[in-house]
mmCIF file of C-alpha atoms and ligand atoms in Angstrom:
data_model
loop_
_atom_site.group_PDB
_atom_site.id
_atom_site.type_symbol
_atom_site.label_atom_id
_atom_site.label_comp_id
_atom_site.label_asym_id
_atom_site.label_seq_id
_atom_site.Cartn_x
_atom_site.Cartn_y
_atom_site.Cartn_z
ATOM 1 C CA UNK A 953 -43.241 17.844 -4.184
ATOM 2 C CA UNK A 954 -42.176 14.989 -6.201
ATOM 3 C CA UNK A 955 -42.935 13.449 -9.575
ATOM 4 C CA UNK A 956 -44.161 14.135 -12.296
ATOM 5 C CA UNK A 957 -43.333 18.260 -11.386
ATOM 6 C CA UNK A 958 -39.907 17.253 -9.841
ATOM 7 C CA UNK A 959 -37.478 15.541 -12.396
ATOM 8 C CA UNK A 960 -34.007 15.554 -11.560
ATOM 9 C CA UNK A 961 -33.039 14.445 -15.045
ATOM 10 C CA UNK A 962 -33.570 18.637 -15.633
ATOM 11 C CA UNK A 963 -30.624 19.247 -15.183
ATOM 12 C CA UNK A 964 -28.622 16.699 -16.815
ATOM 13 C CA UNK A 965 -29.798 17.664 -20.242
ATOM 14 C CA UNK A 966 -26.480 19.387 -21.129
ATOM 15 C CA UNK A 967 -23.102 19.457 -20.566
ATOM 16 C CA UNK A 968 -23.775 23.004 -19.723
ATOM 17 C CA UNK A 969 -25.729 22.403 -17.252
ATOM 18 C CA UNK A 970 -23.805 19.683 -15.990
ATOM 19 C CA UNK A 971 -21.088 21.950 -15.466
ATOM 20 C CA UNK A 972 -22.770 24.199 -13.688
ATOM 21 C CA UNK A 973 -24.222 22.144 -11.163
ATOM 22 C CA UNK A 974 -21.149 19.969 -10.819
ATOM 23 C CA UNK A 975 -20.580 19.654 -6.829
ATOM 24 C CA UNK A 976 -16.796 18.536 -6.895
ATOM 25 C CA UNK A 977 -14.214 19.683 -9.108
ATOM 26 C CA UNK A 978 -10.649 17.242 -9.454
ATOM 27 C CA UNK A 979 -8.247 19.958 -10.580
ATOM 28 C CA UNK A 980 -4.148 20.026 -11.279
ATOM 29 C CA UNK A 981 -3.891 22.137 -7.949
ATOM 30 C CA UNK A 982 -4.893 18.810 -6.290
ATOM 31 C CA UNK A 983 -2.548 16.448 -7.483
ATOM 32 C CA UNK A 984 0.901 15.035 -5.775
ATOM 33 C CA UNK A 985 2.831 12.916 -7.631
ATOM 34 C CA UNK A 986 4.678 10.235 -5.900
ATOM 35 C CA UNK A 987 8.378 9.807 -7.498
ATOM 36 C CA UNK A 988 11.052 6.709 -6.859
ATOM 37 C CA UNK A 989 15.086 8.063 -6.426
ATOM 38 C CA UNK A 990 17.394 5.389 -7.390
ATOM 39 C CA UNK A 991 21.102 4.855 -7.569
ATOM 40 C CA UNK A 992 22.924 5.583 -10.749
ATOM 41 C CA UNK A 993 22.241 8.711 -14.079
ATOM 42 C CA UNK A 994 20.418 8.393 -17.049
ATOM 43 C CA UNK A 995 18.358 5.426 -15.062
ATOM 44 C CA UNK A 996 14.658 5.583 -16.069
ATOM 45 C CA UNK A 997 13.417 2.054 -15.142
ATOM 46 C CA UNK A 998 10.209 1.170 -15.923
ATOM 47 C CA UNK A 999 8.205 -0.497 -12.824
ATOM 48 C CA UNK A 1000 6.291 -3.499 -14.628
ATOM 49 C CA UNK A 1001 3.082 -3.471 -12.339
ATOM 50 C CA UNK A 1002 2.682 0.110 -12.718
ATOM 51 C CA UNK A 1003 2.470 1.208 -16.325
ATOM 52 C CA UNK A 1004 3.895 4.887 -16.341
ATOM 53 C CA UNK A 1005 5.924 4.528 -13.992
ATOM 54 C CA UNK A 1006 9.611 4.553 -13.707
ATOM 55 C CA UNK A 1007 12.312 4.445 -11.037
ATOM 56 C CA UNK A 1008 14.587 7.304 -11.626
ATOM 57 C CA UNK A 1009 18.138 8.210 -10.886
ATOM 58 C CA UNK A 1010 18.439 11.588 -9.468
ATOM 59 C CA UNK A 1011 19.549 13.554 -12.788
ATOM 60 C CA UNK A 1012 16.287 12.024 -14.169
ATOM 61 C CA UNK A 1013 14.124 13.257 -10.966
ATOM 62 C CA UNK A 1014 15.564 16.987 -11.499
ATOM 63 C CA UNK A 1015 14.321 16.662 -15.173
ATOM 64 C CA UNK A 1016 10.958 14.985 -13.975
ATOM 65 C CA UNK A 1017 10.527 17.571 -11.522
ATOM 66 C CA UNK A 1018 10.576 20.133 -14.408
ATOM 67 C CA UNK A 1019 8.153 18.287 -16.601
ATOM 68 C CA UNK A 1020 5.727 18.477 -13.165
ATOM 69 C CA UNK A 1021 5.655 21.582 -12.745
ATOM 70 C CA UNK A 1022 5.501 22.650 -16.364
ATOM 71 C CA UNK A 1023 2.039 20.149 -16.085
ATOM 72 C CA UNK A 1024 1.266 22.847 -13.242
ATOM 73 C CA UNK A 1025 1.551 20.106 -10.541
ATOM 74 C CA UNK A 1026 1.919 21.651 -7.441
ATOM 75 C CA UNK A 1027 3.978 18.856 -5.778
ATOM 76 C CA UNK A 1028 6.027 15.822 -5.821
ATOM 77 C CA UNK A 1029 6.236 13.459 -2.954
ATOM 78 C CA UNK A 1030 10.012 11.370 -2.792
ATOM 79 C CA UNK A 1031 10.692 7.660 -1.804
ATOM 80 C CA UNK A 1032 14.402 6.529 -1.767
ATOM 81 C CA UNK A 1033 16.011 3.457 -2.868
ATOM 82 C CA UNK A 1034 19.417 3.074 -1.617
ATOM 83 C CA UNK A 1035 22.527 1.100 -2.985
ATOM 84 C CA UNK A 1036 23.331 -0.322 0.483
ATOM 85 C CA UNK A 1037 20.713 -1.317 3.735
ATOM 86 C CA UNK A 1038 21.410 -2.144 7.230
ATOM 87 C CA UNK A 1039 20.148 -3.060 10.365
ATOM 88 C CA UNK A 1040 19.087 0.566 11.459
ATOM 89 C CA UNK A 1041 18.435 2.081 8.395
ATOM 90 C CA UNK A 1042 21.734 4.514 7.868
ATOM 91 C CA UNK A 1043 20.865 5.279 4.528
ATOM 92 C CA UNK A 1044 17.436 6.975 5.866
ATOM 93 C CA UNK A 1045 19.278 9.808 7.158
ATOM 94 C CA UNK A 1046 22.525 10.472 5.778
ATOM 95 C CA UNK A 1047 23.638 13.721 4.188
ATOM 96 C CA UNK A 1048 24.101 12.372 0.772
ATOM 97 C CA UNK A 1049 21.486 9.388 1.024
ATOM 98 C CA UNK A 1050 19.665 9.376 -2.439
ATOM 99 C CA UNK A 1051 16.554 10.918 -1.099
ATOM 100 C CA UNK A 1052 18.391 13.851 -0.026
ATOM 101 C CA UNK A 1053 20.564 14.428 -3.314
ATOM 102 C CA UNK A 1054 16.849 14.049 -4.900
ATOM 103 C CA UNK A 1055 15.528 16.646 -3.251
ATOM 104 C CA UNK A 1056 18.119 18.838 -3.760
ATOM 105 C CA UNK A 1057 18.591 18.377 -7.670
ATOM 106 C CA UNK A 1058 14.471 18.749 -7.863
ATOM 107 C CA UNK A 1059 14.644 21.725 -5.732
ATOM 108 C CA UNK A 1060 16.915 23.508 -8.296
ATOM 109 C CA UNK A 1061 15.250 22.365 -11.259
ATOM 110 C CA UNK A 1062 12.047 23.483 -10.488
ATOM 111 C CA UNK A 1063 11.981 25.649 -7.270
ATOM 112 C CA UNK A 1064 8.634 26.774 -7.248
ATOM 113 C CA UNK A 1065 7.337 23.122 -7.336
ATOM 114 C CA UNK A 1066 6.958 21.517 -3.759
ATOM 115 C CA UNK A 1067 9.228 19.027 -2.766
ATOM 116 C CA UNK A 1068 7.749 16.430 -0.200
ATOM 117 C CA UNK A 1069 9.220 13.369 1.207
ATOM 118 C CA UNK A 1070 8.090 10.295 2.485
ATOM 119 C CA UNK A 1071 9.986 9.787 6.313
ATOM 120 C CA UNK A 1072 10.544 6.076 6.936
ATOM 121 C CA UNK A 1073 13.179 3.417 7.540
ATOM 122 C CA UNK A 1074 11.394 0.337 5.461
ATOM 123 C CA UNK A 1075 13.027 0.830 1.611
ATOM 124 C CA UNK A 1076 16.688 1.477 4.148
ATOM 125 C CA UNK A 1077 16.261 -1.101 6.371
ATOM 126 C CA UNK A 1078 17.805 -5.021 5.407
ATOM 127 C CA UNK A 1079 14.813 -6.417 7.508
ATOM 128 C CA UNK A 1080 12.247 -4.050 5.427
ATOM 129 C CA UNK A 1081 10.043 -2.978 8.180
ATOM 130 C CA UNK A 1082 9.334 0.656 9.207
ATOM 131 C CA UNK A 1083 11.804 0.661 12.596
ATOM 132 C CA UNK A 1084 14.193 -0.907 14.568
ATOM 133 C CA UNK A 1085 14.280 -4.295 15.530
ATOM 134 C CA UNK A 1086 14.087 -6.045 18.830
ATOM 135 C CA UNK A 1087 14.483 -9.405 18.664
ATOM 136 C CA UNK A 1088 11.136 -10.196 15.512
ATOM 137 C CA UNK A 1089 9.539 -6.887 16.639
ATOM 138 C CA UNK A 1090 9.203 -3.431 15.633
ATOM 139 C CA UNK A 1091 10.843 -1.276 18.611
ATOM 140 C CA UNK A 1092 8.511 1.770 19.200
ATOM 141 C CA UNK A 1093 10.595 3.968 20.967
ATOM 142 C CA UNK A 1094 13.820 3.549 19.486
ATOM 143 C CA UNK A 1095 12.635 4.098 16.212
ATOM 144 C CA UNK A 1096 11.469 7.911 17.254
ATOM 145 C CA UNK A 1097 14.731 9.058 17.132
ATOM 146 C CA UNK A 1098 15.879 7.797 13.644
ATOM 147 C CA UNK A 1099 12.758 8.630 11.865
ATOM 148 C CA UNK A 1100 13.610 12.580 13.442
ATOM 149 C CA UNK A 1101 16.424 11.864 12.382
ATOM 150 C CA UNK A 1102 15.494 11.413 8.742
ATOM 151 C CA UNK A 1103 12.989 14.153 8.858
ATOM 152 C CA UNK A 1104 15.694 16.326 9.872
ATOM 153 C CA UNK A 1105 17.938 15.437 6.993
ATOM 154 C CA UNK A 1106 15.454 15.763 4.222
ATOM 155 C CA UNK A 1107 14.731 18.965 5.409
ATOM 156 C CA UNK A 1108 18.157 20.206 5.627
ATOM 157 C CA UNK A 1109 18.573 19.035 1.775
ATOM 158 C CA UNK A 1110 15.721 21.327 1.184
ATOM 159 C CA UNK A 1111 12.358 19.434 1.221
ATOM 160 C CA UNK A 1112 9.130 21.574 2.182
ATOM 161 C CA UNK A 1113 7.346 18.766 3.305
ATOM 162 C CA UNK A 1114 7.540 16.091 5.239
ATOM 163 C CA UNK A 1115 5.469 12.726 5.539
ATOM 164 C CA UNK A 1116 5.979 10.355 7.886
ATOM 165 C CA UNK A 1117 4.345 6.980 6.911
ATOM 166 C CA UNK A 1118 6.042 4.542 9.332
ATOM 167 C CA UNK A 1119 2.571 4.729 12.124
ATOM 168 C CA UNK A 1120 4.960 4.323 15.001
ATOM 169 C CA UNK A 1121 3.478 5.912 18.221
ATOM 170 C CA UNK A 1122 4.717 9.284 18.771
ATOM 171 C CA UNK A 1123 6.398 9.502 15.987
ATOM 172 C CA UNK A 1124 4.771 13.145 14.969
ATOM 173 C CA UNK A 1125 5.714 14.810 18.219
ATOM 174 C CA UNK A 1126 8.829 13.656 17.950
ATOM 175 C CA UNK A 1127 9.671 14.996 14.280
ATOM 176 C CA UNK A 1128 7.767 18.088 15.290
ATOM 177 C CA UNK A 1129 10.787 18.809 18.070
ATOM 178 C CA UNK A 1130 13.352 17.814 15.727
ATOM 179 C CA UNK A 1131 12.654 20.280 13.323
ATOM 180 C CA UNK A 1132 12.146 22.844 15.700
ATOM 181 C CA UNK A 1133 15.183 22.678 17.273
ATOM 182 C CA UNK A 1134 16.924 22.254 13.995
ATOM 183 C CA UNK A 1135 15.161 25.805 13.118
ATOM 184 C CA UNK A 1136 12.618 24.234 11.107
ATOM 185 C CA UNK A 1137 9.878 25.136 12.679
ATOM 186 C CA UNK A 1138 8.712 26.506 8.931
ATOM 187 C CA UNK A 1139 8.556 22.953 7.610
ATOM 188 C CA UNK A 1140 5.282 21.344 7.452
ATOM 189 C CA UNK A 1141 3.972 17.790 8.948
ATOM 190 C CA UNK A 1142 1.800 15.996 6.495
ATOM 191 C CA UNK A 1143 1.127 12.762 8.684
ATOM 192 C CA UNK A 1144 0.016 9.296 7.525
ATOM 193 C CA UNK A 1145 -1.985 9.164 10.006
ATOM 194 C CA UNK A 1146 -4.771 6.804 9.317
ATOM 195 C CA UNK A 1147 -2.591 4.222 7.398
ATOM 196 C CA UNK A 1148 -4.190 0.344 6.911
ATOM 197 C CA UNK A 1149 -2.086 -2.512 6.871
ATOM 198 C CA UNK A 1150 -3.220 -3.206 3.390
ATOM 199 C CA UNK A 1151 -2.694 -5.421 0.787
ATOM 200 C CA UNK A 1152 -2.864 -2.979 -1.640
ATOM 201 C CA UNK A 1153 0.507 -1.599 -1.211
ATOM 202 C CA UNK A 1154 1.708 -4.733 -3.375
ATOM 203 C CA UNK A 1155 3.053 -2.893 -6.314
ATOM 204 C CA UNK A 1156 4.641 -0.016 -4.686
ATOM 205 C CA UNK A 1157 7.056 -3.135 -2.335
ATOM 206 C CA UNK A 1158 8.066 -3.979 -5.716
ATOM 207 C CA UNK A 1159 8.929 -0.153 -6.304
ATOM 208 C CA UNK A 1160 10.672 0.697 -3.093
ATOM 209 C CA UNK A 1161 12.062 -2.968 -2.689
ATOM 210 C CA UNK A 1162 10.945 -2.537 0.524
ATOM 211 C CA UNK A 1163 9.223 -5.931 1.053
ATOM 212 C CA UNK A 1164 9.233 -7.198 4.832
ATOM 213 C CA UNK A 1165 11.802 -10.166 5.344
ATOM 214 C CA UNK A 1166 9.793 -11.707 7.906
ATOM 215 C CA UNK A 1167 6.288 -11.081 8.812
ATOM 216 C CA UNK A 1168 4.210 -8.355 8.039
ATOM 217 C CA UNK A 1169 2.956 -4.609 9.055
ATOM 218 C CA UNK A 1170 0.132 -5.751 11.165
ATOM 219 C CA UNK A 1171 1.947 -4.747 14.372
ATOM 220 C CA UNK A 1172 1.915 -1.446 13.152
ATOM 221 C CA UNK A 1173 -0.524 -0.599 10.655
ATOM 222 C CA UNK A 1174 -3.658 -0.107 11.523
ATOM 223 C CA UNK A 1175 -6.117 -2.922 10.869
ATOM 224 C CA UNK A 1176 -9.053 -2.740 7.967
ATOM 225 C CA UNK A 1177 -11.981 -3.036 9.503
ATOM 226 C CA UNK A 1178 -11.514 -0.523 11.967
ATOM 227 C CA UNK A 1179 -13.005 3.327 11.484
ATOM 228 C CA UNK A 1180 -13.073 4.954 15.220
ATOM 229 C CA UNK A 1181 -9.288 3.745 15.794
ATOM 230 C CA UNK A 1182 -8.071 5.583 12.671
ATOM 231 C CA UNK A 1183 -10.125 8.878 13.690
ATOM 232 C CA UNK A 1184 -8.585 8.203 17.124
ATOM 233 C CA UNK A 1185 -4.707 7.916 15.014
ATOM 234 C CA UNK A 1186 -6.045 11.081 13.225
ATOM 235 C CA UNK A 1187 -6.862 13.355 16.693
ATOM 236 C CA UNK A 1188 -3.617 12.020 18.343
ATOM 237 C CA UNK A 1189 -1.332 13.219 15.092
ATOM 238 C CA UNK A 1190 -3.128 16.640 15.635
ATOM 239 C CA UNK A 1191 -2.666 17.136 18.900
ATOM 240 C CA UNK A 1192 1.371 15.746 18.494
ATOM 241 C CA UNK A 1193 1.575 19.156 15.691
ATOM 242 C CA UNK A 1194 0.520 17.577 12.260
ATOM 243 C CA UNK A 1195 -0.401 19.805 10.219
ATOM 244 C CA UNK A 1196 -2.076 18.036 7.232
ATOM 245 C CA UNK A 1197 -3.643 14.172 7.549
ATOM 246 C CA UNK A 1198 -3.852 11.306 5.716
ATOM 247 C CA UNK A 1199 -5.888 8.553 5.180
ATOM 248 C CA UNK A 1200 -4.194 5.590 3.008
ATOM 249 C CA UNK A 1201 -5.096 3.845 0.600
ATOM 250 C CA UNK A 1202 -7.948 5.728 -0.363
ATOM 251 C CA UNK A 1203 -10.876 4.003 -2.549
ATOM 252 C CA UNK A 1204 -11.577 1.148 0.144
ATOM 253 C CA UNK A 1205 -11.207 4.131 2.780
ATOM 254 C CA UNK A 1206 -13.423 6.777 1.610
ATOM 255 C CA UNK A 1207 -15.459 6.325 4.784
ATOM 256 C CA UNK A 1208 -12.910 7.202 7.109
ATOM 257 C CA UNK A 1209 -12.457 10.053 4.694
ATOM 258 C CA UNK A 1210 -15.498 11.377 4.731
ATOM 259 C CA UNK A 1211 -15.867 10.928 8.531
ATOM 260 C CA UNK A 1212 -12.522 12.840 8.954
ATOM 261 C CA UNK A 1213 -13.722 15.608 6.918
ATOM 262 C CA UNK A 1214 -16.651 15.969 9.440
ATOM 263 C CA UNK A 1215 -14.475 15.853 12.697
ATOM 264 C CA UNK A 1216 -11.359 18.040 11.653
ATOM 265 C CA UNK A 1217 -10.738 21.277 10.257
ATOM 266 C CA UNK A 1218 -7.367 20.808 8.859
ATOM 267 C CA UNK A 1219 -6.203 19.809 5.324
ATOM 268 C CA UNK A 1220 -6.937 15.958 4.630
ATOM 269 C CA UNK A 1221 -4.974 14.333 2.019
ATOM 270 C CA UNK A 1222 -5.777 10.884 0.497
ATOM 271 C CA UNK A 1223 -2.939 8.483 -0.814
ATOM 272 C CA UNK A 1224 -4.402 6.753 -4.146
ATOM 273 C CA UNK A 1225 -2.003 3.697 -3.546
ATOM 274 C CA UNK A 1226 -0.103 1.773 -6.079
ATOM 275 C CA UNK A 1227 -2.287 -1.425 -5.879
ATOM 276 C CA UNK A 1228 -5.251 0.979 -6.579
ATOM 277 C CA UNK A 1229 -3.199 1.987 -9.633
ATOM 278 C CA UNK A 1230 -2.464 -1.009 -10.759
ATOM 279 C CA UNK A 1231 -5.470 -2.608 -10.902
ATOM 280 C CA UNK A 1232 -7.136 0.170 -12.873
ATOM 281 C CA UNK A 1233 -4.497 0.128 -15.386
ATOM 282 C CA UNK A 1234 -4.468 -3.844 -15.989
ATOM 283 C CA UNK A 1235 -8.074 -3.691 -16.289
ATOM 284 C CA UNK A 1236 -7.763 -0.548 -19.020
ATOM 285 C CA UNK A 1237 -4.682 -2.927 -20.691
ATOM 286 C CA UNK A 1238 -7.670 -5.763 -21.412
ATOM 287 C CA UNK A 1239 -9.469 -3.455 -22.886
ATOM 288 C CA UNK A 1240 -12.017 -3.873 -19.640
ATOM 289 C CA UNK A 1241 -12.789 -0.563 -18.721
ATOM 290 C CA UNK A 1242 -12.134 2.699 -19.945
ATOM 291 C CA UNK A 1243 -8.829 3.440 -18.162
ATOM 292 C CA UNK A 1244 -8.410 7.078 -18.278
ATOM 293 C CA UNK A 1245 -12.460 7.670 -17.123
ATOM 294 C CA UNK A 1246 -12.071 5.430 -14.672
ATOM 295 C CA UNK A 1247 -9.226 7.029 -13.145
ATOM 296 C CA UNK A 1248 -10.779 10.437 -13.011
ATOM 297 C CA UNK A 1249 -13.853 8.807 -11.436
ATOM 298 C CA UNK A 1250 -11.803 7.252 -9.113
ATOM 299 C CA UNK A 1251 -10.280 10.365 -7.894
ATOM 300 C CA UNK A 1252 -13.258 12.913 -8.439
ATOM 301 C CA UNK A 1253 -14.850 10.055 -5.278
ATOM 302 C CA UNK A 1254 -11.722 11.211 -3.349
ATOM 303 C CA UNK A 1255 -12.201 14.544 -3.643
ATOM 304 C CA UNK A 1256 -16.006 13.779 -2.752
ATOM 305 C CA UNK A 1257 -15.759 12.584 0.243
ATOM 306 C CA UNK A 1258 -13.640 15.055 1.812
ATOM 307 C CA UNK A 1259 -9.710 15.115 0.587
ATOM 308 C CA UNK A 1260 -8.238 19.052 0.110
ATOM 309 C CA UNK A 1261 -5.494 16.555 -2.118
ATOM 310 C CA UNK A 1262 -4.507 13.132 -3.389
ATOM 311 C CA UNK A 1263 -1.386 10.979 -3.981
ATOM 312 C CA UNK A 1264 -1.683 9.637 -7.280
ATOM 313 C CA UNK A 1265 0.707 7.603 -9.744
ATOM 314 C CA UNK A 1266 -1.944 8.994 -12.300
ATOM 315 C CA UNK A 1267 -1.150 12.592 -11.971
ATOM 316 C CA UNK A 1268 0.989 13.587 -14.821
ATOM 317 C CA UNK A 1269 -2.020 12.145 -17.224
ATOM 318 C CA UNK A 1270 -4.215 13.438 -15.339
ATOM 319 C CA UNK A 1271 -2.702 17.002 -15.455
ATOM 320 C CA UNK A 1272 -2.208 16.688 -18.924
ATOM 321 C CA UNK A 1273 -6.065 15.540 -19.644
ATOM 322 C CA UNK A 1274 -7.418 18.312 -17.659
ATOM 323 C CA UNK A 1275 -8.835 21.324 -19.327
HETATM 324 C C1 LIG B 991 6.513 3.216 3.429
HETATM 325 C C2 LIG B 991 5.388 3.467 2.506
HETATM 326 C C3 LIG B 991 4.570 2.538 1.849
HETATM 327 C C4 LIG B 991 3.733 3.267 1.011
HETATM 328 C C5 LIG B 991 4.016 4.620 1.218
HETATM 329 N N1 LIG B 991 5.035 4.717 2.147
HETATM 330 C C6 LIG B 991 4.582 1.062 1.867
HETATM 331 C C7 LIG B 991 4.227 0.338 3.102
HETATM 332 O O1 LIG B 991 3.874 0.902 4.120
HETATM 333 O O2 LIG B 991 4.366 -0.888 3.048
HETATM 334 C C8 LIG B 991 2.722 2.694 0.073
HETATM 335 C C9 LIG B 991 2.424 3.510 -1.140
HETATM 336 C C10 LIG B 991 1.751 2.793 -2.244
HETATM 337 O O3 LIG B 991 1.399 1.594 -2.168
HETATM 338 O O4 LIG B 991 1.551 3.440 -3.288
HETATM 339 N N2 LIG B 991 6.160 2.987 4.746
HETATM 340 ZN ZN1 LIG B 992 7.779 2.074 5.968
#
């Protein structure tokens, strides 16, 4: 049967009906939103190419954290910015590193609201790449223990989650035995696991501060044009004890996305990065599209092809926009 008895503009007569045959749905329960801990109190510092967002010292983040989940955000995901970096990355895992006192003062300021944190050595590191160096290159297997390291410390400062986003090999079974034989065995793995050396991460370097010296992540990250390779990244995590994927950045990604989806039934999350961010909100600042309907298009695709949730700068408007 087709046209004229078949017209599929039927049922998009109404809002009502539009509702009712809606397929996807981009809800608060789906939003994380990503949050920068920086030296200092009272420090809200704007980030100039992401409108909205701010770099905040850790008395901030505990308010922050309050405003979340008063949004009814179910989670915030923590990057650190130390006062002092090194050669190894010390500041990744030490007790009182600034991601750990951030977890802890968001922890008691809003305890119901999830507390995830992002596991690497780049924004600690002097040399600004995700592991140890040998020589100009990025040591696998020396890194393993540091990022467990790390994992291990943000969990003993309380966080729920944790997300490592440093694609060295191994790296998940590694954290997984860390925790463990800390005695968190309760802590969740949300792995980065199909992560594209991209330029899109622009912005969020200017965030973190956690620019490269020398060279860049290609060694590491995977390379765009390749899909099978990142499903291949995306088994391996699985099998090493991950217990929720990822697939970064998102919007030039949606097919490995939506392939995932197909292949693996686990949680998939989907990291809206800061480039993606930014480019949506200079555009809306020109008065060249309509930012806020843009951004919920974006994300609605997200959900669309396959994510259970998404990283997003966006997520406090978002929340807040939401019926
Ligand atoms: C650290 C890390 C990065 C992002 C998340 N974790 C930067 C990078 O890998 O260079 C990017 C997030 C964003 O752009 O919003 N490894
Ligand atoms: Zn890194």
């Amino acid at each position: 049967m087709s046209f004229p008895t078949v017209r599929m503009r039927r049922l998009r007569g109404s809002e009502a009906l539009r509702r009712l045959v809606r397929e996807t749905r981009l809800g608060r329960d789906d939003l994380v939103l990503p949050l920068f801990a920086v030296p200092g109190s009272g420090v809200r510092q704007p980030v100039a190419s992401m409108p909205g967002v701010e770099r905040l010292s850790v008395d901030q983040i505990a308010e922050e954290a309050k405003r979340v989940a008063d949004l009814g955000i179910p989670a915030v995901i923590l990057f650190g910015i130390p006062d002092a970096k090194d050669a190894r990355g010390s500041g990744a895992d030490a007790a009182d590193g600034i991601v750990q006192r951030a977890v802890a003062a968001a922890r008691r300021a809003a305890p119901d609201l999830c507390v995830m944190t992002d596991v690497c050595l780049c924004e600690y590191t002097d040399h600004g790449h995700c592991g140890l160096l040998e020589g100009e290159t990025v040591a696998n297997d020396p890194t393993l223990a540091r990022l467990a390291a790390t994992a291990v410390s943000h969990a003993r400062a309380g966080a729920d989650v944790v997300a490592p986003s440093d694609m060295m090999d191994g790296r998940v079974a590694a954290i997984r035995a860390a925790l463990d034989a800390a005695h968190f065995e309760s802590v969740p793995i949300l792995a980065y696991a199909a992560k594209y050396a991209s330029a899109y991460y622009g912005p969020f370097r200017e965030a973190a501060e956690s620019t490269p010296a020398f060279g860049d992540r290609r060694g590491y990250q995977m390379d765009p044009p390749n899909q099978r390779e990142a499903l291949r990244e995306m088994q391996l995590d699985l099998d090493e004890g991950a217990d929720v994927l990822m697939v970064k950045p998102a919007l030039p990604y949606l097919d490995v996305l939506a392939e995932a989806r197909r292949r693996f039934d686990v949680p998939l999350a989907a990291y809206h990065v800061s480039g993606e961010y930014a480019m949506l909100m200079a555009a809306a600042e020109r008065g060249w599209l309509d930012g806020p309907r843009a951004m919920l298009e974006a994300l609605v695709s997200i959900k669309r092809a396959g994510a259970d949730f998404i990283l997003t700068y966006a997520a406090k408007d978002v929340a807040a926009r939401l019926p």
